[in-house]
Coordinates of C-alpha atoms (C1' of nucleotides) in Angstrom, one line a residue:
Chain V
X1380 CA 34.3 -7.3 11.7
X1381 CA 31.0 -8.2 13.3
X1382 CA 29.7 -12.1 12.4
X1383 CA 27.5 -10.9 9.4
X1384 CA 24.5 -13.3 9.3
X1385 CA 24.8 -15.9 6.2
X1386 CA 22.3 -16.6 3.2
X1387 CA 21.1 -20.0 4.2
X1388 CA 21.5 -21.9 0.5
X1389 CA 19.5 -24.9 2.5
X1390 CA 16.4 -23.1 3.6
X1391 CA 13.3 -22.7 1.6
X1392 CA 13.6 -19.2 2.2
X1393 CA 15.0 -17.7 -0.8
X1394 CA 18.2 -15.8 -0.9
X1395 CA 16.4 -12.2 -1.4
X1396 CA 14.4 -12.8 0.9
X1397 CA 16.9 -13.7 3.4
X1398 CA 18.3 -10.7 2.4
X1399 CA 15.9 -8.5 3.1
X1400 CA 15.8 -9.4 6.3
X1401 CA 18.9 -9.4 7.3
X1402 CA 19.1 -5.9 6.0
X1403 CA 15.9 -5.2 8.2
X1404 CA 17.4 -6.2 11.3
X1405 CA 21.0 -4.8 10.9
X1406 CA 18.4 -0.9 10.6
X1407 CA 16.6 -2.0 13.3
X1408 CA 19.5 -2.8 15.6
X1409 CA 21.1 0.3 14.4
X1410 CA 23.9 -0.5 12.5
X1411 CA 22.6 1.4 9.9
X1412 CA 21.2 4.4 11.7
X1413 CA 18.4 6.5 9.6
X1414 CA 19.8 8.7 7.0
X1415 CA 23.5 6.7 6.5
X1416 CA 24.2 4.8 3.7
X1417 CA 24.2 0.8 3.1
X1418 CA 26.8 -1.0 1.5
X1419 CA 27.0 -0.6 -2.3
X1420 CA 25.3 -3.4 -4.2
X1421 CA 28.7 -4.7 -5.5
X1422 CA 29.8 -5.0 -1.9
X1423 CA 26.6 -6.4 -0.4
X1424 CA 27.1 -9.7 -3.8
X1425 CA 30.4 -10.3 -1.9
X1426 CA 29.5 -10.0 1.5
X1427 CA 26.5 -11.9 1.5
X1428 CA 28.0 -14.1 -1.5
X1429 CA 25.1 -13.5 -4.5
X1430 CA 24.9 -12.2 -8.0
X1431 CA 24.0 -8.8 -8.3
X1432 CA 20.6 -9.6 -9.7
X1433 CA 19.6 -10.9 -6.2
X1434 CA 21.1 -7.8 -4.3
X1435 CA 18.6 -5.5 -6.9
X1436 CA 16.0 -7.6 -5.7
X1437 CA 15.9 -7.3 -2.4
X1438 CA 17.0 -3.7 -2.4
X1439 CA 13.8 -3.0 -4.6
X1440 CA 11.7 -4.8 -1.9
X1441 CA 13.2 -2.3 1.0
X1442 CA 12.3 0.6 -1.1
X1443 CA 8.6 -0.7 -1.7
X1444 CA 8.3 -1.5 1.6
X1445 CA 9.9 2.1 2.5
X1446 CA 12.4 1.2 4.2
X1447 CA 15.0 2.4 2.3
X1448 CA 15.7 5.1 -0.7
X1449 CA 18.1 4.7 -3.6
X1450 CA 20.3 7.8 -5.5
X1451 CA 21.6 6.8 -8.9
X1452 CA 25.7 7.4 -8.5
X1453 CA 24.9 8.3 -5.0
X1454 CA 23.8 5.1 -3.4
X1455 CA 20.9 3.2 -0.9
X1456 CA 19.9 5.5 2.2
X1457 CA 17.9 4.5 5.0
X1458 CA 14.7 6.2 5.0
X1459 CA 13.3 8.1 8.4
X1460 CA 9.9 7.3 9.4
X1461 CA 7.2 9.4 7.3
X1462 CA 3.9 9.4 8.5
X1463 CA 1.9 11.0 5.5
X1464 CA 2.7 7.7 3.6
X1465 CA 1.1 5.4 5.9
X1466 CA -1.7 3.2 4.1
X1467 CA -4.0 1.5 5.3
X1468 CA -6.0 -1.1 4.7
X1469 CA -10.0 -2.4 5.5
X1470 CA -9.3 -5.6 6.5
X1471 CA -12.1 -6.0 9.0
X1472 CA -14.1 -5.4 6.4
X1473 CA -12.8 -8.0 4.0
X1474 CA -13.0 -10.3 7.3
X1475 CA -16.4 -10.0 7.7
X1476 CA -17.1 -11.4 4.6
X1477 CA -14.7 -14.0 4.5
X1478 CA -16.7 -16.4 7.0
X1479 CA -20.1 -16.6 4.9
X1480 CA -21.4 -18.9 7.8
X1481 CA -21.6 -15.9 9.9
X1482 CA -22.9 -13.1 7.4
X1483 CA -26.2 -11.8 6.7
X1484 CA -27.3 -9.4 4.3
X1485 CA -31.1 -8.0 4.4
X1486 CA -32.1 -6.6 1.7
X1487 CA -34.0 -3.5 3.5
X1488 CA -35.6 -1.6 0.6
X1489 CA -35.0 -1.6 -3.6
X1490 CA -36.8 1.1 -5.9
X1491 CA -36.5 2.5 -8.8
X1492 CA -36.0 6.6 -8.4
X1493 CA -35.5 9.4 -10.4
X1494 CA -32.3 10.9 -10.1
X1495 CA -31.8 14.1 -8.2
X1496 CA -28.9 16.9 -8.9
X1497 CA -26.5 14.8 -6.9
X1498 CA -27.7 11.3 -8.1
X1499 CA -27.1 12.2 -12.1
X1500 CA -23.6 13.9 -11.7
X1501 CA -22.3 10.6 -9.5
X1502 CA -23.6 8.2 -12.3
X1503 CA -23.4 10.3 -15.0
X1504 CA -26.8 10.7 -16.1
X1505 CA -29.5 12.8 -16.8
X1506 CA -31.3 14.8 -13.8
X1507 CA -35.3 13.2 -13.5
X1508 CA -33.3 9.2 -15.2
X1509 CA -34.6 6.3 -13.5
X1510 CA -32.4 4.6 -11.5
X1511 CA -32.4 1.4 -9.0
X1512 CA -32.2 2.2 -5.0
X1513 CA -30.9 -0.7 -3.0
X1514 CA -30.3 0.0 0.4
X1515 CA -29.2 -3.3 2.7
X1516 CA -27.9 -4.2 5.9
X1517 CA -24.8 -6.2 6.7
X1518 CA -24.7 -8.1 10.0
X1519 CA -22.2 -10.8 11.7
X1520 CA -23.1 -13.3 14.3
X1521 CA -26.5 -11.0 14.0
X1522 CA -24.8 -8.1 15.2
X1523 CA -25.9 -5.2 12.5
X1524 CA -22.1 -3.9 11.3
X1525 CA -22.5 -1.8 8.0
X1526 CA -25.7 -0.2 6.6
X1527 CA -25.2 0.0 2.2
X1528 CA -27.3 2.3 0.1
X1529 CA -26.2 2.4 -3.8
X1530 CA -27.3 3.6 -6.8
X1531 CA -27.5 1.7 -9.9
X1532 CA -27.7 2.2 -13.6
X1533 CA -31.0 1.3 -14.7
X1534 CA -30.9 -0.4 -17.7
X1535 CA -35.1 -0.9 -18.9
X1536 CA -34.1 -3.5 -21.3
X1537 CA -32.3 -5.7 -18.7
X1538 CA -34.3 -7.5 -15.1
X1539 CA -33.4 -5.9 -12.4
X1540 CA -30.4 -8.7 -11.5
X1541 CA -30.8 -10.4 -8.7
X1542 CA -27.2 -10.8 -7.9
X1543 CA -26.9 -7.2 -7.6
X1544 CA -29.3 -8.0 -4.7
X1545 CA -28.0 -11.0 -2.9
X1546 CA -24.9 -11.4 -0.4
X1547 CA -22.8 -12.5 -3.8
X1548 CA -22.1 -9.2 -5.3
X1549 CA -21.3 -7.5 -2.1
X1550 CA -19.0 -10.6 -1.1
X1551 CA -17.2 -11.0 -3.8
X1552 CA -16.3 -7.4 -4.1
X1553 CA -15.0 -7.6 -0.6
X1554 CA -13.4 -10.4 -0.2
X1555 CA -12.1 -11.3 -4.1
X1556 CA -13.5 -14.6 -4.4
X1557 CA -16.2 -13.5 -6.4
X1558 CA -16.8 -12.3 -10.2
X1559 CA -17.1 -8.8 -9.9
X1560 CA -16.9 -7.3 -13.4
X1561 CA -15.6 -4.0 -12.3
X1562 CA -12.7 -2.2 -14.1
X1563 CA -12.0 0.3 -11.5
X1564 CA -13.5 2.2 -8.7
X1565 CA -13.1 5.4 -6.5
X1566 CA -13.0 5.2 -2.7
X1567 CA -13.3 7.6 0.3
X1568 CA -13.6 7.8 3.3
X1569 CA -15.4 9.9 5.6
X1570 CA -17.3 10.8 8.8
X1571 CA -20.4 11.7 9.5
X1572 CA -23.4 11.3 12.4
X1573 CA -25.9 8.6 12.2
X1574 CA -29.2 9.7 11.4
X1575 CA -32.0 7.7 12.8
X1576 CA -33.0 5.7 10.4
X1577 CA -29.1 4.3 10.6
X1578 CA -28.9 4.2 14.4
X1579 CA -31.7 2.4 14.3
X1580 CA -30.4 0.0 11.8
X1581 CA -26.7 -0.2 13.6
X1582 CA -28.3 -0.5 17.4
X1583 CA -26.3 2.6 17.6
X1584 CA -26.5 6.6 19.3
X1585 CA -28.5 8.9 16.8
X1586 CA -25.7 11.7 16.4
X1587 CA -23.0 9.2 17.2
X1588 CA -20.0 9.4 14.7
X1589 CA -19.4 6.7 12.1
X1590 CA -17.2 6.1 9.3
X1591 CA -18.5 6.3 5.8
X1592 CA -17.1 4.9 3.0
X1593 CA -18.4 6.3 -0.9
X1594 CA -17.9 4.0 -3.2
X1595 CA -18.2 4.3 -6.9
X1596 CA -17.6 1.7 -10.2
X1597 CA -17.4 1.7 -13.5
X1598 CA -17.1 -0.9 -16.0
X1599 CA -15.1 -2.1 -18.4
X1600 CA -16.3 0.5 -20.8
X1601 CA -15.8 2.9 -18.4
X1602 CA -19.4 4.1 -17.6
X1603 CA -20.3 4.6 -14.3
X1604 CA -22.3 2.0 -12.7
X1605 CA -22.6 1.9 -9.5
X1606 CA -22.4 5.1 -6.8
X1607 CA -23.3 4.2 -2.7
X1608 CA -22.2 4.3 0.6
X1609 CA -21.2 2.0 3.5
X1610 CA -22.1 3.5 7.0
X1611 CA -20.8 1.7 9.8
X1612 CA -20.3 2.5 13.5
X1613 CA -16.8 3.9 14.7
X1614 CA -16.5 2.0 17.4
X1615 CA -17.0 -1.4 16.0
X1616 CA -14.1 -0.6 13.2
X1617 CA -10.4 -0.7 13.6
X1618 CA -8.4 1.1 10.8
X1619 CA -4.8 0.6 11.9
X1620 CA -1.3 0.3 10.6
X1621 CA 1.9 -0.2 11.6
X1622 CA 5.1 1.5 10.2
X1623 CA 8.3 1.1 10.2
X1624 CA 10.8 -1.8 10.9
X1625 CA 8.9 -4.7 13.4
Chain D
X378 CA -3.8 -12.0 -34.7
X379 CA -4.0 -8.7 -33.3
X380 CA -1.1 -6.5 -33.9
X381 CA 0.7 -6.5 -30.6
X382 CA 2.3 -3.9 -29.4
X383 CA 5.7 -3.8 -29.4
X384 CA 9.1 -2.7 -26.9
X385 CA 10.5 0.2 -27.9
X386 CA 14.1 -0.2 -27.1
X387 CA 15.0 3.5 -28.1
X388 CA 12.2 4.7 -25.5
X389 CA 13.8 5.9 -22.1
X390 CA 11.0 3.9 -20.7
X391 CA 12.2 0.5 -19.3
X392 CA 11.4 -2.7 -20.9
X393 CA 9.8 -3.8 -17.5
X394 CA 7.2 -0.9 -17.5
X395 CA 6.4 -0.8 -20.8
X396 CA 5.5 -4.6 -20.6
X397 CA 3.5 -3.4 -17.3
X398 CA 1.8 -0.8 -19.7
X399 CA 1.5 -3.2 -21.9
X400 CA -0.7 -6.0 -20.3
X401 CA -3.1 -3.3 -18.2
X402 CA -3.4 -1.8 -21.4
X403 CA -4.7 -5.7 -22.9
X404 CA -6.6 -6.2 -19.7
X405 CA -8.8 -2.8 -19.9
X406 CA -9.1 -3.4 -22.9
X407 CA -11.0 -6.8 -22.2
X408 CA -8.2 -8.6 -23.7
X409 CA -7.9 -10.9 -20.8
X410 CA -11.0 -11.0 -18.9
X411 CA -11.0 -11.0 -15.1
X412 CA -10.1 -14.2 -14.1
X413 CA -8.8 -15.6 -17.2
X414 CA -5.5 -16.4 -17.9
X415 CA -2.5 -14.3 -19.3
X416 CA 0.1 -16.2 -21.6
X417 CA 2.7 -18.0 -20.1
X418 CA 6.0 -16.5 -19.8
X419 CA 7.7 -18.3 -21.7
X420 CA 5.2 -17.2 -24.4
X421 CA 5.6 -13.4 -23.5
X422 CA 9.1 -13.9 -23.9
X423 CA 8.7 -14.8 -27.5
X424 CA 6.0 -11.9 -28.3
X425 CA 7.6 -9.2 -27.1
X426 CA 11.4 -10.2 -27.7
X427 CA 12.5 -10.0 -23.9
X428 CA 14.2 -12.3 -21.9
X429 CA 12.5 -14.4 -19.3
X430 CA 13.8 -12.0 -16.5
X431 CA 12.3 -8.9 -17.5
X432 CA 8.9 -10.8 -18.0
X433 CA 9.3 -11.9 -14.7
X434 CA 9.7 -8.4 -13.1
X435 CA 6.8 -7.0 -15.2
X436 CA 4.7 -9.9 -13.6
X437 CA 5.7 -9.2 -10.3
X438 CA 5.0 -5.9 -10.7
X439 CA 1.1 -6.6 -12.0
X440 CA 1.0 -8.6 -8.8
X441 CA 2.0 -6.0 -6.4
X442 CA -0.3 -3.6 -7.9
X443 CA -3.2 -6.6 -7.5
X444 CA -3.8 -6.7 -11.3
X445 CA -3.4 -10.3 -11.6
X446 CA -2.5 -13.4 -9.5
X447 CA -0.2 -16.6 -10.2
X448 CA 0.1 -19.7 -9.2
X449 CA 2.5 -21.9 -9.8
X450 CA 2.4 -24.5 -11.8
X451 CA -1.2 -22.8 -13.4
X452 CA -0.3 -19.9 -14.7
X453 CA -1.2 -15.8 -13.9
X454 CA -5.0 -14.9 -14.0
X455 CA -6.4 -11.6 -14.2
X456 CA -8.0 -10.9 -10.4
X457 CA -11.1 -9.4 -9.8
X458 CA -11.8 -6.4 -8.2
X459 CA -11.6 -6.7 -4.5
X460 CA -12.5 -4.0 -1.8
X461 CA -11.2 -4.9 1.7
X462 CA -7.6 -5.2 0.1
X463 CA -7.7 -1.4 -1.1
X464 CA -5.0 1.0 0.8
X465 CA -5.7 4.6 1.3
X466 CA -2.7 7.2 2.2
X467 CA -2.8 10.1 4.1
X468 CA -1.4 12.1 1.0
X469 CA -3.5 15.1 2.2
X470 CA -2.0 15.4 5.8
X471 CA 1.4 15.0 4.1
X472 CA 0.6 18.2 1.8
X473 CA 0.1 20.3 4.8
X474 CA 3.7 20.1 6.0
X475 CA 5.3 20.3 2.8
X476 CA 5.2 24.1 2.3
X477 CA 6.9 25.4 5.6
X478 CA 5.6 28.9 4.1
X479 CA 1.8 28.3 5.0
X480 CA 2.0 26.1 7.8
X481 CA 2.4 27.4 11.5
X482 CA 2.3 25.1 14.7
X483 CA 1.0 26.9 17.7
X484 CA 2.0 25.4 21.1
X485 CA -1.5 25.1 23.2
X486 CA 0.2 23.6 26.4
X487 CA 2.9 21.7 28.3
X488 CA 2.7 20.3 30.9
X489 CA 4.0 17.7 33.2
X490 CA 1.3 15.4 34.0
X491 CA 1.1 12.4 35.9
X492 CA 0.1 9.2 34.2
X493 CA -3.3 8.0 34.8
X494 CA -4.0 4.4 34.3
X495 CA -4.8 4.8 30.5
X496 CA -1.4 6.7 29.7
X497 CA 0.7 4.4 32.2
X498 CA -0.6 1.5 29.5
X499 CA 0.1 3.5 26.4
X500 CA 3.3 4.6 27.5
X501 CA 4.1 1.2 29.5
X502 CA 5.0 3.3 32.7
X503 CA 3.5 2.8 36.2
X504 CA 0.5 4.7 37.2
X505 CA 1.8 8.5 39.0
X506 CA 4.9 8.3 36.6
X507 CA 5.2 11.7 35.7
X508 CA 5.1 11.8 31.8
X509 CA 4.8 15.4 29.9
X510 CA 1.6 16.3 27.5
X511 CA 1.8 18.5 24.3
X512 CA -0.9 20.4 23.0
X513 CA -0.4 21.6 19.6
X514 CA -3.0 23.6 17.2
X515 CA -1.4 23.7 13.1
X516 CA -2.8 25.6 10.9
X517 CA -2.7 25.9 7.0
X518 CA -3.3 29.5 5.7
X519 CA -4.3 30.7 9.0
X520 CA -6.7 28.1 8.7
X521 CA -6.4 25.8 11.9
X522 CA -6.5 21.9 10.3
X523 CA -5.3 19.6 13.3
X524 CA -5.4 19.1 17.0
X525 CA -2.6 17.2 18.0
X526 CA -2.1 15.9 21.6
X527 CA 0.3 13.7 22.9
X528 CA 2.3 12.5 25.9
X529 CA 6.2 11.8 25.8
X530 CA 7.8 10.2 28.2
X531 CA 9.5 12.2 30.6
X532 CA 13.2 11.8 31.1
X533 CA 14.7 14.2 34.2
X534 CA 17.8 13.7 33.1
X535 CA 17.1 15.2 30.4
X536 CA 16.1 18.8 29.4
X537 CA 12.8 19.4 27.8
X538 CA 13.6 18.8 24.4
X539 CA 12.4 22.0 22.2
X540 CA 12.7 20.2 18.9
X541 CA 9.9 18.1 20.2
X542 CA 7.6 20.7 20.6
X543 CA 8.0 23.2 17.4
X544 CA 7.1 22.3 14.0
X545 CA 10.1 20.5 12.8
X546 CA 9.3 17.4 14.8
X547 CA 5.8 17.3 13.6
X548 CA 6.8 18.4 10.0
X549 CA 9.2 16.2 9.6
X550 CA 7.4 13.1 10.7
X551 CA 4.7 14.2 8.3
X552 CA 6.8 15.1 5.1
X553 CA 9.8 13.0 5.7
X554 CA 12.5 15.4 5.4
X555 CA 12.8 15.3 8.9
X556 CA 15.5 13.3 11.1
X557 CA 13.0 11.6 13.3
X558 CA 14.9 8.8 15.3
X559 CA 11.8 6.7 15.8
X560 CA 11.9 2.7 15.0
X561 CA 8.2 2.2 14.5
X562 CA 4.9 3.2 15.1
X563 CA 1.3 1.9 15.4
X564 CA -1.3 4.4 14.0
X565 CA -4.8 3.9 14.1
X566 CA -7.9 6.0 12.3
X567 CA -11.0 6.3 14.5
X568 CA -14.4 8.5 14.8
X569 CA -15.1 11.1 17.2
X570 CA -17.0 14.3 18.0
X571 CA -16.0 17.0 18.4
X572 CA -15.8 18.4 22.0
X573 CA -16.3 22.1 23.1
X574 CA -12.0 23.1 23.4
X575 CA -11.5 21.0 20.0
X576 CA -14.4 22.9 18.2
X577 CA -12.9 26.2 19.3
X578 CA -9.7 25.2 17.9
X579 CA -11.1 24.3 14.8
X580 CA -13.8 26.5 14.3
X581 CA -16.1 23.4 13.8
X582 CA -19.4 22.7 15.0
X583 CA -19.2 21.0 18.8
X584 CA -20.6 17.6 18.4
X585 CA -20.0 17.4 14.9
X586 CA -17.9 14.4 13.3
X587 CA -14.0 14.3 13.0
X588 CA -11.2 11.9 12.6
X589 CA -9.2 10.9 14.7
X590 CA -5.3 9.4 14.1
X591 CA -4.1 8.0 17.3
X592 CA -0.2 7.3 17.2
X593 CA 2.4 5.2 19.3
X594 CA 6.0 5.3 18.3
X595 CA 8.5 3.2 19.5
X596 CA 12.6 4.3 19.5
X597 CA 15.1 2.0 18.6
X598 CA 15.2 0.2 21.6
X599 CA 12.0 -0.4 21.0
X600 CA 10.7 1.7 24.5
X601 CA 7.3 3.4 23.9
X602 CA 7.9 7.3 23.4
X603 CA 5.1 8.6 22.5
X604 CA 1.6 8.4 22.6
X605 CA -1.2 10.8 21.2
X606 CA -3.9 11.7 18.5
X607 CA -4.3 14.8 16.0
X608 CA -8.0 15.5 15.8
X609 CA -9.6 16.6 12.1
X610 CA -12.9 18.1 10.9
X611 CA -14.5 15.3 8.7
X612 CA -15.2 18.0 6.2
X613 CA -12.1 19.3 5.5
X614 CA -10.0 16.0 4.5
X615 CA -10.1 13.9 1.9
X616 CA -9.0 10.1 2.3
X617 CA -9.4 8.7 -0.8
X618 CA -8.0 6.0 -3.2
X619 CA -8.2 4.6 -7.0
X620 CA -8.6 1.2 -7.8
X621 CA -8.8 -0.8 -10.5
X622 CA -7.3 -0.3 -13.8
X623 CA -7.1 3.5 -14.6
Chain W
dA1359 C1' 6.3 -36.0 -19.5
dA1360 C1' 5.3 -31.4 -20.5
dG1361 C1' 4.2 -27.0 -19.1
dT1362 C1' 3.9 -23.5 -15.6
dG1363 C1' 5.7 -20.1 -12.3
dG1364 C1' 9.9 -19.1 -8.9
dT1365 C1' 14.7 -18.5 -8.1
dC1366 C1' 19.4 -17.5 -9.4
dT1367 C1' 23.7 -16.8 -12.0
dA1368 C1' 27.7 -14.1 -14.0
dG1369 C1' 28.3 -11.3 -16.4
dA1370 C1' 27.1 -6.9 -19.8
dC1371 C1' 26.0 -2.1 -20.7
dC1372 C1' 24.1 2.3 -19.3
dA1373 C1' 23.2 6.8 -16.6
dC1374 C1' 24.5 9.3 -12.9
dT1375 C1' 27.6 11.4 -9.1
dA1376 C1' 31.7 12.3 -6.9
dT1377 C1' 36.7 13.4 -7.1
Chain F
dT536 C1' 38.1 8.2 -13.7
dA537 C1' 36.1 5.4 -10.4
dG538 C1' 32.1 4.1 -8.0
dT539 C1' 27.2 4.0 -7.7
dG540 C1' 22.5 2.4 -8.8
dG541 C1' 19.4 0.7 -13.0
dT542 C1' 18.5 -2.4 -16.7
dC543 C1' 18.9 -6.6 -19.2
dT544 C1' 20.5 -11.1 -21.1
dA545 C1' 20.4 -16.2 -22.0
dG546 C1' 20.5 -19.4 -20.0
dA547 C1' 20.1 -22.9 -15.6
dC548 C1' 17.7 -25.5 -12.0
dC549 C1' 13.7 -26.2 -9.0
dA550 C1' 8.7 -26.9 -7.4
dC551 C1' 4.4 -27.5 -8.7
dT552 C1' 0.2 -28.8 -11.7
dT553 C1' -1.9 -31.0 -15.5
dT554 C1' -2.3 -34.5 -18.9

DNA sequence: AAGTGGTCTAGACCACTAT
DNA sequence: TAGTGGTCTAGACCACTTT
């Protein structure tokens, strides 16, 4: 038998935790090669010396974290890499706004415009509605890093908010420490070439590629409320991941 | 009081989930307003009958999905939209691969190459090491989707491995049915143009926007294996997520 | 001191799969 | 029938926050 590592009952790690690693490393040392079978949960309780409840846990942790699949009657497999369910995440984007020391936002243009074709399907309205244009630019350490045009509901009876306008809105719906009042959202993210007006604005090529990501919100009645775009340079942006066991 | 709604212990629907259902159901609804607080669990033990375990697991499930947020000692809160925390998935990319029927990988080129300074980094050989590149063209419906390129290190002990170079290897990396033997990986999402050869391929425009998904995979011995990047018309993917309470 | 979330136990029962 | 994963109980104890 090889010296299986022991659940530490002093640490302030907690035992499923532990156990998750330790199943994490015995995979990643190949003990458990990809597509073999772990020990049933009745036999990990007495190898590892916890109630069952703490086994499920940390099982269910390895199969969130994809590391693992489970077969009723069958039992817990380990899962080959798979690349089509690799996520990732905008952090650079949530750091930016983290240190509010170093971030600007200029407010480069706000109008109200009738809505075109395009304008009244995205915010379910009618084609020729008013609605608010806000187009601003996001900078760092005054380096110029996203350009944001949206498209608002325009509600006559309501000012035009001014925290729709300001650094706030756009903070807090990047970084989480602020109010938004959202109920849900779509994302996307695309590609496209910067025209000049955005090269200009980024300090970048016109016709260089850059990332765009379409945003739109609804509230908590499920209207659509918001519908924009962030345009920011590829080169300035990492999107990255890593997969599998580290 | 508001008549709650109640387990149904006939359902074949857990006691966890529903409870899950439960509370984003109470939260849409404006029940519990983002950042307020949800009862304690004590309390949702008495309201819905369930023992202070399955609340538990219902909780840590809201948390996962970033509904809500606890702290201890304070209670759970109801959190805010928040954007740089959003993951997107390359579901898309995945789809290709799954119907072997449609999808056809054509082999562009091998070759043994010999590292310049970039690959000798990626790879972590020495500059002249002799490493071998892969050019690969796979196509959806006669359609051609992605360029892939890569370079694997070169072993002359060993033969050219075929199953590296037909679609199994790709397809199964992408799909996961596939037995690939790799540990981890670091994948990264970029912008690019597209030059003259990858416009060809792709029937795109030259100069025109693409992705590009630039991978390093690592084998169980944690030795760099591969290095490369599938290239992709901006127009024909779709990387998009949900957020929010649906 | 009282209330909150966080962990854990030692079983129970169920559904599914293999033999 | 035996073994597997999946759910759930009714408590216990702990760490932390508020009053």
């Amino acid at each position: 038998m090889s010296p299986k590592p022991l659940i530490d009952r002093t640490s302030y790690e907690p035992a499923y935790s532990q156990l998750v690693n330790i199943i994490r490393r015995q995979i990643a040392q190949g003990e458990f090669p990809p597509g073999g079978r772990l020990p049933s949960e009745s036999q990990l309780c007495k190898q590892h010396g916890v109630s069952p409840m703490t086994v499920r846990r940390a099982i269910n942790l390895l199969v969130e974290q994809g590391v693992v699949d489970t077969a009723q009657g069958k039992g817990t497999f380990v899962k080959p890499l798979e690349l089509g369910m690799f996520s990732f995440q905008l952090n650079e984007l949530q750091d930016i706004f983290r240190d509010r020391e170093k971030t600007r936002v200029k407010l480069l243009e706000v109008r109200i415009v009738t809505a075109d074709q395009v304008i009244a399907q995205r915010l379910s309205v009618s084609e020729g509605d008013r609605v608010i244009y806000i187009g601003r630019l996001i900078s760092s350490s005054d380096e110029p890093l996203l350009h944001h045009q949206q498209y608002l509901i325009y509600d006559p009876s309501l000012p035009i908010v001014e925290s729709e306008m300001d650094v706030t809105s756009l903070g807090g719906l990047l970084s989480g420490s602020g109010e938004t009042s959202f109920k849900k959202g779509l994302l996307s993210i695309g590609v496209t070439s910067l025209g000049a007006r955005e090269a200009a604005y980024l300090r970048g090529e016109p016709g260089s590629p850059a990332f765009r990501l379409e945003h739109t919100f609804f509230d908590f009645n499920d209207r659509r409320v918001s519908w924009g775009w962030f345009t920011f340079r590829g080169d300035r942006f990492n999107i990255s991941t890593r997969v599998g066991l580290w």
